[in-house]
């Protein structure tokens, strides 16, 4: 199935879901309330749903709940860090380079302090006394994977025209997004 066909199918499904929701009696009753009451009911329903999910997780496994809360805090920190973009539409290339350099420094520190040492320890389990070589081999595989992912994976937004001077920057951003996504898979497995 091509991308436009998939988009059309998803669009039809969303439209069908919206029309079914609008026909439902509970939705009609909700919409008949005054606007301020609608907000209160929506907030109460969302809060109840969140507390219900948290309660189920707490009953099932406290560590799962702690993991969810930590993920929500990390996501909130990311959102907080993105807030300045709402106020500054144009960022100079110099400032962008400084911010990306800072982010790269944080990622390098995270790599050095929380991934390399455990990698050497796990390498020692595979190859006693030579764990650093196993870790270095794994890093080389990762570097090669990212190199070829940069060449083979698409980097442009579908349907968005990008000025030529920004296309190189967009490629780097997509490579970063893909790298972080791939980076998070083993961390999730390790913590499971």
PDB file of C-alpha atoms in Angstrom:
ATOM      1  CA  UNK A   1       0.000   0.000   0.000  1.00  0.00           C
ATOM      2  CA  UNK A   2       1.416   3.373  -1.010  1.00  0.00           C
ATOM      3  CA  UNK A   3       1.765   6.276   1.388  1.00  0.00           C
ATOM      4  CA  UNK A   4      -1.084   8.344  -0.174  1.00  0.00           C
ATOM      5  CA  UNK A   5      -3.405   5.308   0.000  1.00  0.00           C
ATOM      6  CA  UNK A   6      -2.460   4.757   3.640  1.00  0.00           C
ATOM      7  CA  UNK A   7      -3.091   8.431   4.360  1.00  0.00           C
ATOM      8  CA  UNK A   8      -6.526   8.289   2.682  1.00  0.00           C
ATOM      9  CA  UNK A   9      -7.462   5.146   4.601  1.00  0.00           C
ATOM     10  CA  UNK A  10      -6.434   6.725   7.922  1.00  0.00           C
ATOM     11  CA  UNK A  11      -8.323   9.912   7.030  1.00  0.00           C
ATOM     12  CA  UNK A  12     -11.503   7.951   6.247  1.00  0.00           C
ATOM     13  CA  UNK A  13     -11.175   6.004   9.514  1.00  0.00           C
ATOM     14  CA  UNK A  14     -10.806   9.231  11.510  1.00  0.00           C
ATOM     15  CA  UNK A  15     -13.823  10.803   9.780  1.00  0.00           C
ATOM     16  CA  UNK A  16     -15.907   7.669  10.426  1.00  0.00           C
ATOM     17  CA  UNK A  17     -14.878   7.652  14.106  1.00  0.00           C
ATOM     18  CA  UNK A  18     -15.739  11.332  14.458  1.00  0.00           C
ATOM     19  CA  UNK A  19     -19.196  10.897  12.941  1.00  0.00           C
ATOM     20  CA  UNK A  20     -19.878   7.866  15.180  1.00  0.00           C
ATOM     21  CA  UNK A  21     -18.801   9.887  18.214  1.00  0.00           C
ATOM     22  CA  UNK A  22     -21.019  12.828  17.247  1.00  0.00           C
ATOM     23  CA  UNK A  23     -24.054  10.493  16.980  1.00  0.00           C
ATOM     24  CA  UNK A  24     -23.487   8.949  20.432  1.00  0.00           C
ATOM     25  CA  UNK A  25     -26.037  10.082  23.092  1.00  0.00           C
ATOM     26  CA  UNK A  26     -23.368  10.649  25.789  1.00  0.00           C
ATOM     27  CA  UNK A  27     -21.466  12.979  23.455  1.00  0.00           C
ATOM     28  CA  UNK A  28     -24.654  14.893  22.632  1.00  0.00           C
ATOM     29  CA  UNK A  29     -25.363  15.291  26.361  1.00  0.00           C
ATOM     30  CA  UNK A  30     -21.795  16.475  26.926  1.00  0.00           C
ATOM     31  CA  UNK A  31     -22.041  19.042  24.112  1.00  0.00           C
ATOM     32  CA  UNK A  32     -25.347  20.376  25.488  1.00  0.00           C
ATOM     33  CA  UNK A  33     -23.584  21.479  28.698  1.00  0.00           C
ATOM     34  CA  UNK A  34     -22.294  25.055  29.036  1.00  0.00           C
ATOM     35  CA  UNK A  35     -18.702  25.503  27.851  1.00  0.00           C
ATOM     36  CA  UNK A  36     -17.225  25.919  31.341  1.00  0.00           C
ATOM     37  CA  UNK A  37     -18.985  22.728  32.502  1.00  0.00           C
ATOM     38  CA  UNK A  38     -17.633  20.880  29.454  1.00  0.00           C
ATOM     39  CA  UNK A  39     -14.091  21.821  30.484  1.00  0.00           C
ATOM     40  CA  UNK A  40     -14.661  20.641  34.061  1.00  0.00           C
ATOM     41  CA  UNK A  41     -16.171  17.324  32.877  1.00  0.00           C
ATOM     42  CA  UNK A  42     -13.328  16.779  30.367  1.00  0.00           C
ATOM     43  CA  UNK A  43     -10.650  17.448  33.015  1.00  0.00           C
ATOM     44  CA  UNK A  44     -12.438  15.195  35.517  1.00  0.00           C
ATOM     45  CA  UNK A  45     -12.754  12.388  32.947  1.00  0.00           C
ATOM     46  CA  UNK A  46      -9.089  12.655  31.944  1.00  0.00           C
ATOM     47  CA  UNK A  47      -7.970  12.718  35.585  1.00  0.00           C
ATOM     48  CA  UNK A  48     -10.134   9.702  36.393  1.00  0.00           C
ATOM     49  CA  UNK A  49      -8.732   7.783  33.428  1.00  0.00           C
ATOM     50  CA  UNK A  50      -5.139   8.599  34.391  1.00  0.00           C
ATOM     51  CA  UNK A  51      -5.714   7.630  38.035  1.00  0.00           C
ATOM     52  CA  UNK A  52      -7.379   4.395  36.916  1.00  0.00           C
ATOM     53  CA  UNK A  53      -4.413   3.488  34.706  1.00  0.00           C
ATOM     54  CA  UNK A  54      -1.946   4.427  37.461  1.00  0.00           C
ATOM     55  CA  UNK A  55      -3.944   2.352  39.954  1.00  0.00           C
ATOM     56  CA  UNK A  56      -3.858  -0.681  37.655  1.00  0.00           C
ATOM     57  CA  UNK A  57      -0.127  -0.277  37.184  1.00  0.00           C
ATOM     58  CA  UNK A  58       0.441   0.109  40.920  1.00  0.00           C
ATOM     59  CA  UNK A  59      -1.568  -3.046  41.587  1.00  0.00           C
ATOM     60  CA  UNK A  60       0.262  -4.937  38.824  1.00  0.00           C
ATOM     61  CA  UNK A  61       3.821  -3.777  39.407  1.00  0.00           C
ATOM     62  CA  UNK A  62       5.142  -0.691  41.162  1.00  0.00           C
ATOM     63  CA  UNK A  63       8.246  -0.603  38.987  1.00  0.00           C
ATOM     64  CA  UNK A  64       6.091  -0.257  35.863  1.00  0.00           C
ATOM     65  CA  UNK A  65       4.358   2.721  37.459  1.00  0.00           C
ATOM     66  CA  UNK A  66       7.680   4.282  38.454  1.00  0.00           C
ATOM     67  CA  UNK A  67       8.949   3.777  34.916  1.00  0.00           C
ATOM     68  CA  UNK A  68       5.858   5.465  33.495  1.00  0.00           C
ATOM     69  CA  UNK A  69       6.189   8.410  35.876  1.00  0.00           C
ATOM     70  CA  UNK A  70       9.899   8.777  35.055  1.00  0.00           C
ATOM     71  CA  UNK A  71       9.071   8.680  31.327  1.00  0.00           C
ATOM     72  CA  UNK A  72       6.384  11.315  31.788  1.00  0.00           C
ATOM     73  CA  UNK A  73       8.834  13.532  33.676  1.00  0.00           C
ATOM     74  CA  UNK A  74      11.456  13.114  30.953  1.00  0.00           C
ATOM     75  CA  UNK A  75       8.874  13.907  28.268  1.00  0.00           C
ATOM     76  CA  UNK A  76       7.707  16.940  30.240  1.00  0.00           C
ATOM     77  CA  UNK A  77      11.296  18.169  30.483  1.00  0.00           C
ATOM     78  CA  UNK A  78      11.613  17.813  26.715  1.00  0.00           C
ATOM     79  CA  UNK A  79       8.406  19.776  26.239  1.00  0.00           C
ATOM     80  CA  UNK A  80       9.620  22.455  28.657  1.00  0.00           C
ATOM     81  CA  UNK A  81      12.867  22.696  26.716  1.00  0.00           C
ATOM     82  CA  UNK A  82      10.888  23.175  23.499  1.00  0.00           C
ATOM     83  CA  UNK A  83       8.806  26.073  24.894  1.00  0.00           C
ATOM     84  CA  UNK A  84      11.235  28.801  23.765  1.00  0.00           C
ATOM     85  CA  UNK A  85      10.540  27.829  20.147  1.00  0.00           C
ATOM     86  CA  UNK A  86       7.037  29.239  20.587  1.00  0.00           C
ATOM     87  CA  UNK A  87       8.490  32.683  21.233  1.00  0.00           C
ATOM     88  CA  UNK A  88      11.506  32.726  18.921  1.00  0.00           C
ATOM     89  CA  UNK A  89      10.541  31.836  15.348  1.00  0.00           C
ATOM     90  CA  UNK A  90      13.936  32.562  13.846  1.00  0.00           C
ATOM     91  CA  UNK A  91      17.069  31.186  15.481  1.00  0.00           C
ATOM     92  CA  UNK A  92      20.466  32.128  14.124  1.00  0.00           C
ATOM     93  CA  UNK A  93      22.687  29.359  12.816  1.00  0.00           C
ATOM     94  CA  UNK A  94      25.283  30.255  15.462  1.00  0.00           C
ATOM     95  CA  UNK A  95      22.797  29.836  18.344  1.00  0.00           C
ATOM     96  CA  UNK A  96      21.465  26.612  16.799  1.00  0.00           C
ATOM     97  CA  UNK A  97      25.000  25.254  16.561  1.00  0.00           C
ATOM     98  CA  UNK A  98      25.663  26.152  20.209  1.00  0.00           C
ATOM     99  CA  UNK A  99      22.455  24.438  21.364  1.00  0.00           C
ATOM    100  CA  UNK A 100      23.119  21.319  19.267  1.00  0.00           C
ATOM    101  CA  UNK A 101      26.687  21.232  20.613  1.00  0.00           C
ATOM    102  CA  UNK A 102      25.335  21.363  24.173  1.00  0.00           C
ATOM    103  CA  UNK A 103      22.895  18.547  23.420  1.00  0.00           C
ATOM    104  CA  UNK A 104      25.700  16.503  21.872  1.00  0.00           C
ATOM    105  CA  UNK A 105      27.826  17.076  24.982  1.00  0.00           C
ATOM    106  CA  UNK A 106      25.030  15.822  27.231  1.00  0.00           C
ATOM    107  CA  UNK A 107      24.607  12.732  25.051  1.00  0.00           C
ATOM    108  CA  UNK A 108      28.359  12.066  25.099  1.00  0.00           C
ATOM    109  CA  UNK A 109      28.381  12.380  28.888  1.00  0.00           C
ATOM    110  CA  UNK A 110      25.430   9.987  29.123  1.00  0.00           C
ATOM    111  CA  UNK A 111      27.284   7.572  26.871  1.00  0.00           C
ATOM    112  CA  UNK A 112      30.496   7.767  28.854  1.00  0.00           C
ATOM    113  CA  UNK A 113      28.937   7.539  32.303  1.00  0.00           C
ATOM    114  CA  UNK A 114      26.036   5.163  31.830  1.00  0.00           C
ATOM    115  CA  UNK A 115      26.681   3.043  28.754  1.00  0.00           C
ATOM    116  CA  UNK A 116      30.420   2.432  28.264  1.00  0.00           C
ATOM    117  CA  UNK A 117      31.175   1.010  31.723  1.00  0.00           C
ATOM    118  CA  UNK A 118      28.161  -1.378  31.741  1.00  0.00           C
ATOM    119  CA  UNK A 119      29.077  -2.295  28.149  1.00  0.00           C
ATOM    120  CA  UNK A 120      32.556  -3.310  29.266  1.00  0.00           C
ATOM    121  CA  UNK A 121      31.049  -5.310  32.156  1.00  0.00           C
ATOM    122  CA  UNK A 122      28.718  -7.168  29.800  1.00  0.00           C
ATOM    123  CA  UNK A 123      31.622  -7.666  27.390  1.00  0.00           C
ATOM    124  CA  UNK A 124      33.593  -9.291  30.207  1.00  0.00           C
ATOM    125  CA  UNK A 125      30.740 -11.764  30.632  1.00  0.00           C
ATOM    126  CA  UNK A 126      31.020 -12.687  26.934  1.00  0.00           C
ATOM    127  CA  UNK A 127      34.801 -12.538  26.692  1.00  0.00           C
ATOM    128  CA  UNK A 128      36.433 -12.650  30.172  1.00  0.00           C
ATOM    129  CA  UNK A 129      39.174 -10.083  30.623  1.00  0.00           C
ATOM    130  CA  UNK A 130      38.611  -8.479  27.213  1.00  0.00           C
ATOM    131  CA  UNK A 131      35.278  -6.740  27.684  1.00  0.00           C
ATOM    132  CA  UNK A 132      36.593  -3.457  26.318  1.00  0.00           C
ATOM    133  CA  UNK A 133      37.137  -5.115  22.935  1.00  0.00           C
ATOM    134  CA  UNK A 134      33.624  -6.534  22.874  1.00  0.00           C
ATOM    135  CA  UNK A 135      32.258  -3.091  23.744  1.00  0.00           C
ATOM    136  CA  UNK A 136      34.406  -1.405  21.074  1.00  0.00           C
ATOM    137  CA  UNK A 137      33.239  -3.977  18.503  1.00  0.00           C
ATOM    138  CA  UNK A 138      29.619  -3.222  19.430  1.00  0.00           C
ATOM    139  CA  UNK A 139      30.281   0.505  19.061  1.00  0.00           C
ATOM    140  CA  UNK A 140      31.776  -0.040  15.602  1.00  0.00           C
ATOM    141  CA  UNK A 141      28.699  -2.014  14.538  1.00  0.00           C
ATOM    142  CA  UNK A 142      26.535   0.854  15.800  1.00  0.00           C
ATOM    143  CA  UNK A 143      28.618   3.425  13.911  1.00  0.00           C
ATOM    144  CA  UNK A 144      28.346   1.437  10.696  1.00  0.00           C
ATOM    145  CA  UNK A 145      24.612   0.994  11.221  1.00  0.00           C
ATOM    146  CA  UNK A 146      24.106   4.749  11.668  1.00  0.00           C
ATOM    147  CA  UNK A 147      26.282   5.498   8.649  1.00  0.00           C
ATOM    148  CA  UNK A 148      24.190   3.266   6.395  1.00  0.00           C
ATOM    149  CA  UNK A 149      20.930   4.396   8.020  1.00  0.00           C
ATOM    150  CA  UNK A 150      21.903   7.954   7.092  1.00  0.00           C
ATOM    151  CA  UNK A 151      22.333   6.900   3.477  1.00  0.00           C
ATOM    152  CA  UNK A 152      19.294   4.622   3.104  1.00  0.00           C
ATOM    153  CA  UNK A 153      16.522   5.974   5.339  1.00  0.00           C
ATOM    154  CA  UNK A 154      14.326   8.861   4.158  1.00  0.00           C
ATOM    155  CA  UNK A 155      14.986  12.184   5.818  1.00  0.00           C
ATOM    156  CA  UNK A 156      12.380  14.557   4.402  1.00  0.00           C
ATOM    157  CA  UNK A 157       8.900  15.291   5.690  1.00  0.00           C
ATOM    158  CA  UNK A 158       6.174  13.972   3.373  1.00  0.00           C
ATOM    159  CA  UNK A 159       4.563  16.816   1.461  1.00  0.00           C
ATOM    160  CA  UNK A 160       6.729  19.585   2.941  1.00  0.00           C
ATOM    161  CA  UNK A 161       8.799  21.770   0.670  1.00  0.00           C
ATOM    162  CA  UNK A 162      12.171  22.433   2.237  1.00  0.00           C
ATOM    163  CA  UNK A 163      14.436  25.242   1.068  1.00  0.00           C
ATOM    164  CA  UNK A 164      17.770  23.879  -0.230  1.00  0.00           C
ATOM    165  CA  UNK A 165      19.760  25.674   2.480  1.00  0.00           C
ATOM    166  CA  UNK A 166      17.742  23.829   5.183  1.00  0.00           C
ATOM    167  CA  UNK A 167      17.667  20.357   3.586  1.00  0.00           C
ATOM    168  CA  UNK A 168      21.095  19.415   4.992  1.00  0.00           C
ATOM    169  CA  UNK A 169      19.982  20.512   8.469  1.00  0.00           C
ATOM    170  CA  UNK A 170      16.775  18.470   8.094  1.00  0.00           C
ATOM    171  CA  UNK A 171      18.803  15.381   7.152  1.00  0.00           C
ATOM    172  CA  UNK A 172      20.876  15.781  10.317  1.00  0.00           C
ATOM    173  CA  UNK A 173      17.764  16.195  12.469  1.00  0.00           C
ATOM    174  CA  UNK A 174      16.152  13.041  11.036  1.00  0.00           C
ATOM    175  CA  UNK A 175      19.379  11.110  11.547  1.00  0.00           C
ATOM    176  CA  UNK A 176      19.408  12.305  15.167  1.00  0.00           C
ATOM    177  CA  UNK A 177      15.747  11.268  15.678  1.00  0.00           C
ATOM    178  CA  UNK A 178      16.360   7.821  14.181  1.00  0.00           C
ATOM    179  CA  UNK A 179      19.575   7.392  16.203  1.00  0.00           C
ATOM    180  CA  UNK A 180      17.837   8.267  19.478  1.00  0.00           C
ATOM    181  CA  UNK A 181      14.961   5.920  18.647  1.00  0.00           C
ATOM    182  CA  UNK A 182      17.342   3.060  17.923  1.00  0.00           C
ATOM    183  CA  UNK A 183      19.340   3.982  21.040  1.00  0.00           C
ATOM    184  CA  UNK A 184      16.253   3.671  23.248  1.00  0.00           C
ATOM    185  CA  UNK A 185      15.353   0.104  22.198  1.00  0.00           C
ATOM    186  CA  UNK A 186      18.274  -1.602  24.005  1.00  0.00           C
ATOM    187  CA  UNK A 187      17.797   0.635  27.049  1.00  0.00           C
ATOM    188  CA  UNK A 188      14.195  -0.537  27.278  1.00  0.00           C
ATOM    189  CA  UNK A 189      15.274  -4.168  26.958  1.00  0.00           C
ATOM    190  CA  UNK A 190      17.998  -3.676  29.561  1.00  0.00           C
ATOM    191  CA  UNK A 191      15.573  -2.213  32.094  1.00  0.00           C
ATOM    192  CA  UNK A 192      12.917  -4.907  31.512  1.00  0.00           C
TER     193      UNK A 192
END
